[in-house]
XYZ file of C-alpha atoms in Angstrom:
750
model
C -14.829 46.878 22.280
C -16.352 48.054 25.529
C -19.608 46.107 25.409
C -19.092 42.663 27.083
C -22.192 41.296 25.360
C -20.846 42.233 21.947
C -17.468 40.658 22.690
C -19.212 37.563 23.987
C -21.018 37.197 20.653
C -17.769 37.583 18.738
C -16.052 34.944 20.826
C -18.706 32.453 19.803
C -17.547 32.724 16.196
C -14.155 31.341 17.090
C -13.338 27.887 15.594
C -12.506 25.931 18.728
C -9.448 23.907 17.715
C -7.184 24.527 20.695
C -8.121 21.466 22.729
C -10.575 20.568 25.456
C -10.115 23.674 27.629
C -9.983 27.447 27.026
C -6.326 28.416 26.871
C -4.428 30.238 29.596
C -4.231 33.255 27.302
C -8.026 33.206 26.963
C -8.463 33.214 30.733
C -6.096 36.169 31.198
C -7.807 38.136 28.440
C -11.278 37.430 29.789
C -10.252 38.389 33.322
C -8.811 41.692 32.138
C -11.875 42.555 30.057
C -14.686 41.199 32.199
C -13.169 41.147 35.653
C -14.802 37.832 36.556
C -18.082 38.460 34.703
C -20.427 35.453 35.016
C -20.968 35.320 31.248
C -17.338 34.376 30.754
C -17.546 31.646 33.363
C -20.558 30.145 31.565
C -18.744 30.381 28.224
C -15.628 28.662 29.554
C -17.610 25.893 31.252
C -19.670 25.277 28.130
C -16.600 25.028 25.910
C -15.013 22.381 28.116
C -18.071 20.180 27.515
C -17.736 20.105 23.738
C -15.902 17.190 22.154
C -13.016 17.915 19.825
C -15.041 16.824 16.796
C -17.858 19.203 17.777
C -15.437 22.102 18.145
C -13.973 21.456 14.716
C -17.376 21.141 13.088
C -19.007 24.181 14.683
C -17.866 27.533 13.336
C -20.498 29.614 15.124
C -22.529 28.993 18.291
C -25.691 31.098 18.234
C -26.129 30.702 21.953
C -24.064 29.411 24.853
C -26.113 26.991 26.899
C -25.697 26.307 30.575
C -23.053 23.745 31.544
C -25.818 21.259 32.420
C -27.438 21.518 28.970
C -24.072 21.351 27.244
C -23.177 18.185 29.146
C -26.506 16.613 28.100
C -25.843 17.565 24.485
C -22.394 16.027 24.747
C -23.895 12.730 25.970
C -26.401 12.663 23.098
C -23.709 13.478 20.544
C -21.385 10.773 21.834
C -24.221 8.251 21.764
C -24.989 9.128 18.160
C -21.294 8.882 17.292
C -21.076 5.446 18.920
C -24.054 4.257 16.871
C -22.571 5.648 13.678
C -19.209 4.050 14.355
C -20.793 0.605 14.549
C -20.647 0.588 10.723
C -17.773 2.072 8.696
C -18.560 5.428 7.098
C -19.288 4.989 3.398
C -21.008 7.913 1.744
C -21.009 6.154 -1.630
C -23.198 3.375 -0.246
C -25.635 5.963 1.053
C -25.630 7.679 -2.353
C -26.597 4.444 -4.099
C -29.351 3.820 -1.556
C -30.709 7.305 -2.195
C -30.624 6.809 -5.973
C -32.556 3.539 -5.628
C -35.139 4.881 -3.183
C -38.602 5.962 -4.289
C -38.237 9.061 -6.415
C -34.511 8.441 -6.742
C -32.477 8.812 -9.909
C -32.543 5.099 -10.835
C -35.512 3.858 -8.828
C -37.000 2.375 -12.020
C -34.133 -0.175 -12.115
C -35.179 -1.779 -8.814
C -36.240 -5.351 -9.443
C -33.951 -6.019 -12.386
C -32.167 -9.335 -12.155
C -28.437 -8.791 -11.826
C -28.569 -5.287 -13.300
C -29.936 -2.921 -10.665
C -26.759 -0.847 -10.624
C -23.767 -0.799 -12.953
C -20.302 0.142 -11.719
C -16.919 -0.244 -13.368
C -13.289 -0.693 -12.453
C -11.354 1.077 -15.253
C -7.575 0.599 -14.873
C -5.155 1.854 -17.487
C -2.992 -1.163 -18.440
C 0.310 0.682 -18.011
C 1.524 -1.079 -14.872
C 0.687 -3.432 -12.038
C -2.136 -2.843 -9.571
C -1.226 -1.978 -5.974
C -2.978 -1.905 -2.598
C -4.432 1.526 -3.424
C -6.295 0.043 -6.391
C -7.717 -2.635 -4.104
C -9.967 -0.049 -2.481
C -11.527 0.867 -5.820
C -11.841 -2.781 -6.843
C -13.570 -3.714 -3.594
C -15.882 -0.696 -3.775
C -17.032 -1.171 -7.346
C -17.361 -4.949 -7.357
C -18.665 -4.904 -3.779
C -21.443 -2.405 -4.505
C -22.478 -4.360 -7.592
C -22.863 -7.520 -5.515
C -24.535 -5.727 -2.605
C -27.194 -4.020 -4.704
C -27.851 -6.796 -7.208
C -25.944 -5.255 -10.072
C -22.852 -5.875 -12.130
C -19.358 -4.423 -12.328
C -17.500 -4.035 -15.597
C -13.764 -4.555 -15.897
C -12.790 -1.956 -18.472
C -9.264 -1.351 -19.673
C -8.828 2.346 -20.450
C -6.261 1.611 -23.117
C -6.066 5.047 -24.738
C -2.269 5.360 -24.523
C -0.402 2.672 -26.509
C 2.963 4.230 -25.634
C 2.880 2.678 -22.175
C 0.373 -0.183 -22.360
C 1.220 -3.866 -22.664
C -0.601 -7.180 -22.799
C 1.547 -8.165 -19.798
C -0.256 -5.554 -17.691
C -3.688 -6.579 -18.982
C -3.062 -10.207 -17.999
C -1.678 -9.169 -14.598
C -4.684 -6.948 -13.837
C -7.126 -9.731 -14.665
C -5.181 -12.126 -12.445
C -5.087 -9.654 -9.525
C -8.818 -8.879 -9.659
C -9.679 -12.578 -9.676
C -7.236 -13.257 -6.834
C -9.014 -10.607 -4.762
C -12.179 -12.665 -5.189
C -14.095 -10.784 -7.879
C -15.403 -11.809 -11.286
C -16.609 -9.586 -14.110
C -18.246 -12.470 -15.968
C -18.796 -11.518 -19.605
C -18.341 -7.812 -18.915
C -14.702 -7.276 -19.842
C -14.414 -4.191 -22.041
C -11.800 -1.962 -23.630
C -11.808 1.744 -24.383
C -10.256 0.771 -27.717
C -13.454 -1.091 -28.608
C -15.143 2.316 -28.765
C -12.490 4.097 -30.859
C -14.729 4.172 -33.944
C -17.593 5.736 -32.000
C -15.318 8.216 -30.229
C -13.877 9.281 -33.567
C -17.397 9.857 -34.943
C -18.253 11.997 -31.921
C -15.041 13.972 -32.347
C -16.060 14.828 -35.912
C -19.513 15.754 -34.589
C -17.967 18.314 -32.223
C -16.006 19.764 -35.152
C -19.123 20.123 -37.287
C -20.896 21.788 -34.347
C -18.086 24.313 -34.027
C -17.103 22.910 -30.624
C -13.718 21.440 -31.551
C -10.742 22.523 -33.645
C -7.337 21.283 -34.744
C -4.628 23.160 -32.864
C -1.214 23.405 -34.536
C 0.652 25.141 -31.736
C 3.884 23.645 -30.532
C 3.790 21.996 -27.158
C 5.631 24.933 -25.598
C 3.307 27.502 -27.214
C 0.272 25.610 -25.984
C 1.723 25.458 -22.469
C 2.343 29.211 -22.352
C -1.038 30.155 -23.824
C -2.866 27.861 -21.426
C -2.045 30.260 -18.580
C -1.765 29.406 -14.913
C -4.088 29.021 -11.948
C -3.816 32.777 -11.377
C -3.609 33.901 -15.011
C -6.207 33.344 -17.712
C -5.249 31.515 -20.873
C -5.080 32.921 -24.397
C -6.923 31.601 -27.426
C -4.872 29.589 -29.857
C -4.243 31.370 -33.182
C -5.775 28.285 -34.817
C -8.976 28.363 -32.724
C -11.068 29.982 -35.459
C -10.273 27.589 -38.273
C -13.263 26.727 -40.412
C -15.183 23.504 -39.928
C -13.988 22.324 -43.346
C -10.324 22.941 -42.565
C -10.621 21.274 -39.162
C -12.268 18.185 -40.668
C -9.610 17.980 -43.379
C -6.733 18.226 -40.905
C -8.335 15.817 -38.432
C -8.837 13.194 -41.142
C -5.256 13.651 -42.248
C -4.187 13.069 -38.649
C -6.250 9.876 -38.660
C -4.659 8.738 -41.939
C -1.116 9.173 -40.617
C -0.169 12.166 -42.754
C 1.203 14.237 -39.859
C 4.016 13.507 -37.380
C 3.563 13.233 -33.644
C 3.226 16.626 -31.986
C 2.219 18.458 -35.181
C -1.463 18.828 -34.292
C -3.934 18.171 -31.507
C -7.717 18.195 -31.677
C -9.111 20.377 -28.896
C -12.549 21.084 -27.488
C -13.517 24.735 -27.874
C -14.710 25.639 -24.371
C -13.260 28.604 -22.447
C -9.620 29.663 -22.210
C -10.575 32.057 -19.423
C -12.100 29.401 -17.189
C -10.896 29.237 -13.591
C -10.778 25.459 -14.044
C -7.635 24.665 -16.027
C -9.223 21.464 -17.349
C -11.854 23.523 -19.177
C -9.307 25.597 -21.109
C -9.736 23.979 -24.519
C -8.688 20.490 -23.388
C -7.166 18.021 -25.794
C -9.380 15.367 -27.397
C -7.026 13.569 -29.805
C -3.267 13.510 -30.371
C -1.127 11.929 -33.079
C 0.686 8.789 -31.928
C 2.345 6.452 -34.418
C 2.349 3.561 -31.964
C 1.098 0.007 -32.273
C -1.781 -0.690 -29.924
C -1.918 -4.011 -27.983
C -5.608 -4.407 -28.861
C -6.165 -2.637 -32.202
C -2.717 -3.065 -33.733
C -1.798 -0.401 -36.290
C -5.332 0.623 -37.227
C -5.045 4.066 -35.633
C -2.498 6.877 -35.813
C -4.492 9.070 -33.437
C -5.681 8.218 -29.946
C -8.254 9.885 -27.685
C -7.217 11.656 -24.497
C -8.425 9.892 -21.349
C -10.810 12.715 -20.373
C -12.561 12.515 -23.742
C -12.930 8.747 -23.576
C -13.818 8.245 -19.912
C -17.335 9.669 -19.646
C -18.387 8.429 -23.073
C -17.301 4.889 -22.193
C -19.435 5.101 -19.051
C -22.399 6.278 -21.118
C -21.997 3.590 -23.793
C -21.884 0.869 -21.122
C -24.830 2.300 -19.189
C -22.823 2.846 -16.010
C -25.078 4.178 -13.257
C -22.331 5.159 -10.821
C -18.879 6.309 -11.940
C -16.646 6.420 -8.869
C -13.232 8.114 -9.181
C -10.526 9.174 -6.766
C -10.237 12.788 -5.652
C -7.641 13.902 -8.196
C -10.412 13.708 -10.814
C -12.728 16.058 -8.998
C -11.556 19.032 -11.110
C -12.181 16.932 -14.212
C -15.877 16.417 -13.436
C -17.054 19.636 -15.199
C -15.343 18.371 -18.353
C -16.887 14.916 -17.874
C -20.309 16.609 -17.770
C -19.522 18.960 -20.684
C -18.897 16.051 -23.029
C -22.102 14.308 -21.944
C -24.031 17.560 -22.467
C -22.618 18.244 -25.930
C -22.511 14.811 -27.554
C -25.486 12.949 -29.094
C -25.146 9.915 -26.815
C -28.177 7.603 -27.131
C -30.098 7.000 -23.904
C -28.219 9.556 -21.824
C -31.459 11.267 -20.816
C -32.804 8.041 -19.320
C -29.675 6.906 -17.492
C -26.887 9.425 -17.490
C -23.694 8.404 -15.672
C -22.652 10.626 -12.784
C -19.068 10.916 -11.582
C -18.502 10.955 -7.821
C -15.094 11.247 -6.184
C -13.761 9.608 -3.033
C -10.446 9.723 -1.184
C -7.959 7.118 -2.344
C -6.268 4.683 0.000
C -2.960 6.030 1.305
C -0.921 3.858 3.684
C 1.601 5.329 6.073
C 5.221 4.915 4.908
C 4.105 2.997 1.799
C 4.960 4.352 -1.648
C 2.139 3.842 -4.150
C 3.316 6.074 -6.979
C 3.828 3.919 -10.085
C 6.709 6.119 -11.140
C 8.558 5.673 -7.847
C 7.913 1.941 -7.760
C 9.154 1.711 -11.330
C 12.453 3.280 -10.232
C 12.852 0.451 -7.711
C 12.213 -2.179 -10.378
C 14.457 -0.616 -13.023
C 17.321 -0.081 -10.559
C 17.010 -3.643 -9.233
C 16.239 -2.519 -5.705
C 13.642 -5.290 -5.882
C 13.515 -8.452 -7.976
C 10.420 -7.347 -9.900
C 6.872 -6.043 -9.594
C 5.921 -9.141 -7.587
C 8.748 -8.804 -5.064
C 7.211 -9.479 -1.621
C 8.354 -6.052 -0.435
C 6.328 -4.286 -3.119
C 2.831 -2.901 -2.363
C 1.572 -4.317 -5.659
C -1.211 -6.868 -5.382
C 1.004 -9.538 -6.917
C 3.705 -8.578 -4.393
C 1.276 -8.816 -1.481
C 0.097 -12.167 -2.804
C 3.670 -13.451 -2.901
C 4.176 -12.072 0.607
C 1.277 -14.254 1.782
C -1.312 -11.541 2.469
C -4.741 -13.227 2.238
C -7.154 -11.598 -0.245
C -9.903 -11.837 2.388
C -7.806 -9.613 4.674
C -7.489 -6.954 1.969
C -11.241 -7.020 1.297
C -12.035 -6.682 4.983
C -9.482 -3.927 5.467
C -10.957 -1.907 2.593
C -14.406 -2.214 4.154
C -13.188 -1.377 7.658
C -11.474 1.903 6.713
C -14.660 3.306 5.171
C -15.025 5.837 2.357
C -14.850 9.616 2.656
C -13.865 12.620 0.564
C -11.129 13.709 2.963
C -7.474 13.022 2.224
C -6.018 10.974 5.056
C -3.175 8.558 5.722
C -4.153 5.162 7.122
C -1.790 3.572 9.631
C -0.333 0.384 8.166
C -0.910 -1.252 11.555
C -4.629 -1.445 10.712
C -3.886 -3.656 7.725
C -1.419 -5.689 9.771
C -4.027 -6.376 12.451
C -6.545 -7.655 9.912
C -3.894 -9.842 8.263
C -2.928 -11.393 11.609
C -6.547 -12.131 12.485
C -7.159 -13.783 9.125
C -3.996 -15.889 9.242
C -4.462 -16.886 12.890
C -7.738 -18.590 12.085
C -6.654 -20.329 8.894
C -2.975 -21.269 9.276
C -1.645 -24.583 10.503
C 1.207 -24.418 13.023
C 4.724 -25.732 12.527
C 8.025 -25.710 14.454
C 10.972 -23.901 12.889
C 14.248 -22.177 13.754
C 15.300 -19.142 11.746
C 18.793 -19.052 13.239
C 19.238 -22.666 14.374
C 21.431 -23.838 17.242
C 22.215 -27.543 17.467
C 21.178 -29.223 20.733
C 22.557 -32.647 21.675
C 20.776 -34.497 24.497
C 23.697 -36.488 25.819
C 21.825 -38.866 28.108
C 19.679 -40.363 25.329
C 20.874 -43.277 23.158
C 22.107 -42.159 19.730
C 19.440 -44.272 18.015
C 16.562 -43.044 20.201
C 13.402 -42.133 18.242
C 9.957 -41.267 19.568
C 7.007 -40.492 17.305
C 4.708 -37.789 18.623
C 1.578 -36.041 17.430
C 1.428 -32.253 17.298
C -1.794 -30.307 16.897
C -2.030 -28.361 13.646
C -4.049 -25.629 15.355
C -4.431 -25.185 19.122
C -7.886 -23.620 18.798
C -9.301 -25.772 16.010
C -9.217 -29.564 16.562
C -10.873 -30.096 13.178
C -7.585 -29.144 11.516
C -6.134 -32.399 12.887
C -2.580 -33.244 13.897
C 0.715 -34.274 12.319
C 3.432 -36.764 13.280
C 6.790 -35.407 14.397
C 9.892 -37.307 15.512
C 11.812 -36.634 18.732
C 15.496 -37.598 18.601
C 18.627 -36.916 20.698
C 19.800 -34.212 18.279
C 17.454 -31.298 17.678
C 17.574 -27.663 16.618
C 16.230 -24.697 18.530
C 16.077 -21.070 17.498
C 18.926 -18.749 18.467
C 16.474 -16.557 20.364
C 15.727 -19.381 22.794
C 19.190 -19.248 24.386
C 21.045 -16.435 26.216
C 24.391 -16.382 27.942
C 23.503 -13.788 30.551
C 19.738 -13.202 30.400
C 17.672 -10.721 32.405
C 15.739 -11.973 35.419
C 12.469 -12.382 33.547
C 13.964 -14.530 30.761
C 12.644 -18.105 31.111
C 14.167 -20.003 28.227
C 17.560 -21.682 27.980
C 20.739 -20.300 29.516
C 23.909 -21.878 30.954
C 22.761 -24.414 33.580
C 19.185 -23.350 32.836
C 16.288 -25.492 31.720
C 13.177 -25.264 29.554
C 10.325 -27.478 28.396
C 10.312 -28.796 24.840
C 6.863 -28.223 23.434
C 4.656 -31.230 22.624
C 6.986 -33.962 23.925
C 6.736 -33.181 27.659
C 10.510 -33.260 28.176
C 12.613 -30.764 30.124
C 16.178 -30.203 28.967
C 18.993 -28.606 30.958
C 22.051 -26.916 29.458
C 25.284 -28.453 30.774
C 27.772 -27.224 28.197
C 27.890 -24.417 25.632
C 30.075 -25.016 22.577
C 31.295 -21.888 20.782
C 33.148 -21.230 17.565
C 36.777 -20.669 18.611
C 37.150 -17.653 16.308
C 33.803 -15.896 16.348
C 32.622 -17.116 19.772
C 29.212 -17.734 18.250
C 27.188 -20.499 19.935
C 27.211 -23.577 17.699
C 25.924 -26.295 20.054
C 24.287 -26.844 23.418
C 24.884 -30.106 25.229
C 22.007 -30.974 27.507
C 20.509 -33.652 29.688
C 16.808 -34.391 29.910
C 14.062 -35.562 32.220
C 10.386 -36.239 31.743
C 8.302 -33.366 32.984
C 5.698 -35.430 34.792
C 3.935 -33.036 37.123
C 6.806 -30.562 37.080
C 6.081 -27.150 35.638
C 8.688 -24.820 34.217
C 8.159 -21.305 32.980
C 10.019 -21.610 29.687
C 8.557 -23.562 26.748
C 10.449 -23.666 23.450
C 9.948 -25.070 19.973
C 12.314 -27.561 18.388
C 12.933 -29.504 15.197
C 14.498 -32.960 15.046
C 17.811 -33.075 13.185
C 16.685 -36.413 11.679
C 13.280 -35.144 10.594
C 13.911 -31.691 9.200
C 14.712 -29.780 6.048
C 16.833 -26.673 5.592
C 15.121 -23.809 3.774
C 15.633 -20.169 2.905
C 13.403 -17.964 5.057
C 13.125 -14.384 3.850
C 12.301 -11.820 6.522
C 11.184 -8.364 5.466
C 11.082 -4.827 6.747
C 9.507 -1.830 4.956
C 10.931 -1.183 1.492
C 11.189 2.534 2.258
C 12.610 4.161 5.347
C 10.111 5.093 8.031
C 9.033 8.721 7.879
C 10.548 9.624 4.500
C 7.473 9.179 2.303
C 5.719 12.478 1.545
C 2.169 11.268 0.914
C 0.791 14.685 0.016
C 3.568 15.141 -2.535
C 2.719 11.749 -4.019
C -0.963 12.701 -4.174
C -0.120 15.944 -5.988
C 2.027 14.037 -8.458
C -0.813 11.607 -9.107
C -3.181 14.503 -9.714
C -0.804 15.986 -12.266
C -0.310 12.622 -13.933
C -4.085 12.186 -14.089
C -4.380 15.360 -16.157
C -3.278 13.638 -19.326
C -5.102 16.059 -21.581
C -2.403 18.618 -22.367
C 0.305 16.019 -22.817
C 0.626 14.336 -26.165
C 1.785 11.266 -24.353
C 1.855 11.667 -20.582
C 3.290 8.233 -19.869
C 6.010 8.582 -22.484
C 6.970 11.998 -21.127
C 7.228 10.529 -17.654
C 9.459 7.722 -18.886
C 11.737 10.305 -20.479
C 11.846 12.223 -17.217
C 12.833 9.106 -15.292
C 15.525 8.312 -17.861
C 16.998 11.795 -18.092
C 16.440 13.353 -14.689
C 18.878 11.565 -12.442
C 17.891 13.846 -9.578
C 14.376 12.408 -9.454
C 15.740 8.862 -9.545
C 18.242 9.558 -6.791
C 15.510 11.047 -4.622
C 13.598 7.769 -4.748
C 16.686 5.634 -4.174
C 17.626 7.660 -1.083
C 14.278 6.714 0.423
C 14.989 2.990 0.087
C 15.630 0.961 3.226
C 18.833 -0.975 2.516
C 17.910 -3.536 5.185
C 14.457 -4.368 3.841
C 15.253 -8.077 3.395
C 17.256 -10.648 5.297
C 17.609 -14.249 4.182
C 17.965 -16.892 6.899
C 19.225 -20.428 6.463
C 16.413 -21.838 8.550
C 15.390 -25.336 9.574
C 11.763 -26.517 9.540
C 9.769 -29.693 9.964
C 10.354 -32.177 7.144
C 6.668 -32.311 6.239
C 7.000 -28.765 4.873
C 9.241 -30.026 2.061
C 6.131 -30.907 0.062
C 4.028 -27.857 0.974
C 2.439 -26.289 -2.087
C 3.466 -22.781 -3.206
C 1.371 -19.968 -1.684
C 0.431 -22.127 1.333
C 0.725 -20.242 4.618
C 1.825 -21.512 8.036
C 2.477 -20.082 11.443
C 6.026 -20.851 12.556
C 5.431 -20.911 16.278
C 6.772 -17.798 18.018
C 8.398 -16.607 14.772
C 5.532 -15.323 12.656
C 3.439 -16.255 9.646
C 5.268 -17.581 6.591
C 4.178 -18.542 3.082
C 5.777 -20.917 0.588
C 7.204 -18.743 -2.198
C 5.624 -19.217 -5.619
C 9.049 -20.107 -7.080
C 9.960 -22.561 -4.338
C 11.164 -25.973 -5.539
C 12.072 -29.230 -3.729
C 15.744 -28.391 -4.325
C 15.409 -24.792 -3.186
C 12.601 -24.410 -0.663
C 11.834 -20.776 0.068
C 9.515 -19.242 2.662
C 8.585 -15.564 2.902
C 7.531 -14.089 6.194
C 4.173 -12.410 5.846
C 4.024 -10.738 9.243
C 5.127 -11.111 12.859
C 2.850 -12.633 15.486
C 2.369 -9.265 17.133
C 2.872 -5.650 16.214
C 6.483 -4.533 16.497
C 8.956 -2.098 15.019
C 11.583 -3.011 12.437
C 13.572 -5.989 13.654
C 17.299 -6.365 13.282
C 17.202 -10.124 13.641
C 13.787 -11.648 13.298
C 12.999 -14.843 15.078
C 14.257 -13.484 18.387
C 12.279 -11.843 21.129
C 13.103 -8.234 21.856
C 14.965 -9.276 24.979
C 16.843 -11.902 23.033
C 17.786 -9.275 20.482
C 19.017 -6.967 23.236
C 21.076 -9.792 24.703
C 22.526 -10.587 21.301
C 23.510 -6.968 20.852
C 25.218 -7.017 24.246
C 27.038 -10.226 23.324
C 28.255 -8.741 20.039
C 29.343 -5.581 21.808
C 31.473 -7.593 24.253
C 32.998 -9.613 21.427
C 33.824 -6.490 19.469
C 35.785 -5.052 22.369
C 38.722 -7.323 21.613
C 38.213 -8.433 18.015
C 40.445 -6.931 15.332
C 38.732 -4.991 12.545
C 39.469 -7.828 10.114
C 37.265 -10.187 12.161
C 34.532 -7.918 13.543
C 32.124 -8.407 10.648
C 32.826 -12.087 10.074
C 31.022 -13.054 13.277
C 27.813 -11.554 11.886
C 26.976 -14.424 9.559
C 23.292 -13.553 9.553
C 24.181 -10.238 7.882
C 27.171 -10.887 5.623
C 28.421 -13.767 3.472
C 31.505 -12.497 1.613
C 34.407 -10.261 2.645
C 37.407 -8.561 1.071
C 41.037 -9.101 2.106
C 40.630 -6.650 5.002
C 37.520 -8.378 6.347
C 35.123 -5.718 5.053
C 31.786 -7.261 3.900
C 31.128 -7.186 0.166
C 27.905 -9.239 0.049
C 24.892 -9.576 2.350
C 23.694 -12.855 3.855
C 21.677 -13.641 0.714
C 24.724 -13.153 -1.501
C 23.646 -9.802 -2.933
C 26.513 -7.397 -3.530
C 26.539 -4.449 -1.145
C 26.358 -0.924 -2.511
C 29.459 1.288 -2.545
C 27.841 3.522 0.060
C 27.186 0.594 2.408
C 30.774 -0.663 2.061
C 32.083 2.828 2.729
C 30.153 2.977 6.018
C 31.473 -0.436 7.056
C 35.031 0.688 6.360
C 34.525 3.645 8.687
C 33.286 1.278 11.410
C 36.392 -0.855 10.917
C 38.629 2.227 11.210
C 36.948 3.168 14.497
C 37.515 -0.366 15.786
C 41.211 -0.213 14.907
C 41.569 3.114 16.730
C 39.785 1.757 19.833
C 42.082 -1.283 20.038
C 45.151 0.906 19.547
C 44.014 3.215 22.359
C 43.710 0.221 24.737
C 47.323 -0.724 24.112
């Protein structure tokens, strides 16, 4: 291409994704072709003034402006972006506003009391809701409240093989916990089974549906692929009379499961697989949790979904992106069925990107593996991303609502950093939680220069920033507990808490204590007691301030500390999304949920894949000590344990077995090996353990780690973790290898 002007035009068509500057290769190429031509200089200067988002968005620049004009455009663009970012992006909100505006689709509904818009949250009751569902709940109920409408809670209970009353009750509880109420508008797909059946017969009489008697394998082959058209079923041209007869026999229970399926007669050559004669009804001899044994046939989700929306007068049907290829079928049913009132207010399906959290598994199938294999204690285990799990973890519902609003709504698949949710949770808890002193790994401190019967009653503020939350009495005595992280043998220079011959201020009581003696376990060398002297602080100031709990005014509790349930970086979110999309296409499966259960039961490879992703160190139970007033704290009440994090009273906590679950740390951090310690304290502890291990025999090396292990075999190899849970064979095998290495090291020294 010899014409520089022509090449210049072609270069403008380039999608500029390489960064802020033209690449070095570009510069060399331009210099060779143009030899320093001014046009190239202008082009390069102009490109450096475009923001990354502008480069991605613009596929063709009709004209390259001067650098000065480009810089001005950049300023205007950035200003507009700043204004737009003041409110989270939410295209669904804008869609509703447009529909309600003058000339809009539902403008005539403006002014109705409590019924301007109608949305719905339509879960299938085949499992527990998780954080991903929270986005849909907040959107649908939130829009209804914002625009003066109502949101229906509808259970899409079209698949009795996997649905239980347990799930229905749990879903209701979770939605209410999030802060939403459906009022009298709680519906079931099964309530419309009679009407759906009538419409199915209507499609048969119109020649738009037929009973297909192919086997499942035959139907799969004839359906084709994304690159190969499907083939008509040999039963596609049955007469209306024969189809009605067979369909009614299916209804009356005269045919076994899998013998027949009622299909819509659409187009087996369609590029959209969902339009290739999709299933409408299948035979299922299963008792239904809502209708009992009335039916032997059940509608496919795709056939029920749009018609339910139409029956309920839903104005806005919002679905996640995996249903976007189902929308033509949604519209086909509405077009071809005699649904009353659809001309006046026809529901429209709109898709949005679901919530995906980094390193968090949201697939029901994968979470079910964890429950069935006892990786967790149940669906409400605090490590689970289920709403009942988050509730038990102490996550405030207000934080989830705010998080869902903050992340906005788009149609683009993206993974949200979990840190965003963590930040919102911390902000919510910081404002609302009372403070308490606690020690996760307590060390006894004896103040030797105080009388044994010394007692001083003090008042501690419940919240340093909110005097209206009042104060509480605490008792100061000669024997107290501090957290293990507040003492180091050989600390770095910038460590200001206790150390041998070091001193620190006890919070609230205005007393400085100095370490005079360190008492260690003769076998493990672990610190078991500090003997100190004290003095009143007066005007003295010391850098280190530590929390404490009186030994005479405390209670021992179990404090569970959590890390992510799955290993960091192992979750393939796109793979999970694809699996969800396939699972959403229930149409061709006679019983999608049942098939999936069979897969989980028979395909050990799939189960093992999930189990390999599990973080074996996702929970650690501490025998902690806390203020005595917490003995009567109500379940699900949250507190900040000063310097240690936010904790909630477990729902199953009792006076005889008080249990706290840590919700989150006080600040963002990576996975912690021993929570309750600062990072420097953790590093020091690791150094201390390393020194101890240099001379300890293999039979003793694990016994000093009481915060990790509770039971050992005859050779000193751990068999149970600190909570008493039996270790896996794989974990024990690794520990044995560590012990062998230790034995070899000691032998080499000799």
